[in-house]
Amino acid sequence: MNVSRSPGMPHRTFMAVIAGSLLARPRAAGAQTVVKASRIVRFHVGLDHVPPSLDGLRDGLKALGYEEGKNLQLDFRNVADEAAARVAAADLARARPDLLVAFENQTLRAAKAATSQIPVVFLHVTDPVAAGVAVSLAHPGRNMTGFIALGNAPSKEAELFKQRVPGLRRLLVLSDPDDPGGPRYRRQVHHVGVALKFQLVERDVRSQTDIERGFASLSHGAVDGVFIASLDLRVKFHALILRLASEQPKPADLPIEAYERPELVINLKTAKTLGRTIPPALLQRAGQVIE
């Protein structure tokens, strides 16, 4: 079944349409309708937060006629890291749910290793073709389909950071050396640093302990901001890094998240807490302002 998104359709609705189409079961003509609860397992790495798309999937499925307690069972697995994701994926594959929803690259790789039969919808991932889960974007050809994060643009994010903090001189760059997408992020941030004349203070981190040590190694005010040059780190340690950044660097680590196209999200509450004023010109560019 081919499903395409109309320009005005919200992403959460389209994700639910894909999930609903994969759950659909043909019925024989004249056969009695038997209500069978479809089981969807949503699967995510990062214990300090849950993906914002979680409720959107539930709401979208309800609009399509799939409702918890009636014809739908929704489960959620949140795990610490990719090793735990692989163990959980193998366990889920044995339980054979009707659908897996993989929320980022690590769970996508774990799902690929665990099953080639159970349908998988993925989102917040970078390159499913390179990861070997799809033959092509137009025709995935296997058991997985979903969304890719075309808008993840580290160079643009770094430029916006510089605009937000004109006096930026030193930027702490956190990267996970095990993240396949990390080298691309670091290259782009390097190029922007050279062009805009700010220095990078780089730290390789894999765990919560690594991150805490990385921040502890800095004297207060040693850097003017923090850049997370790894999608894996962003999904695993989002809240931790925001907390540590608010305690150490002078400017807020305002979240800039992209999905299909670059989108600037400004958290005014965090900015006010840290005593920062957001320039009106930057507010006008924001796709979302969190009050």
Coordinates of N, CA and C in Angstrom, one line a residue, residues 12 30 53 57 81 114 128 153 178 257:
R12 N 2.0 14.0 13.0 CA 1.4 13.0 13.9 C 0.2 12.3 13.2
G30 N -18.6 -11.6 3.7 CA -19.6 -12.3 4.4 C -19.2 -12.8 5.8
S53 N 6.4 12.8 20.4 CA 5.5 12.2 19.5 C 4.6 11.1 20.1
L57 N 0.8 10.0 18.4 CA 0.5 8.7 17.8 C -0.8 8.1 18.4
D81 N 20.1 2.5 26.6 CA 21.1 2.6 25.6 C 20.9 1.6 24.5
A114 N 16.6 -7.5 15.2 CA 15.7 -8.5 15.8 C 14.7 -9.1 14.9
P128 N 17.8 5.7 6.7 CA 17.4 4.3 6.8 C 18.1 3.5 5.6
A153 N 20.2 19.9 10.5 CA 21.3 20.7 9.8 C 22.2 21.3 10.9
D178 N 30.5 6.6 19.2 CA 29.9 5.4 18.7 C 28.7 5.7 17.8
E257 N 15.2 22.1 17.2 CA 14.9 20.8 16.7 C 14.4 20.9 15.3

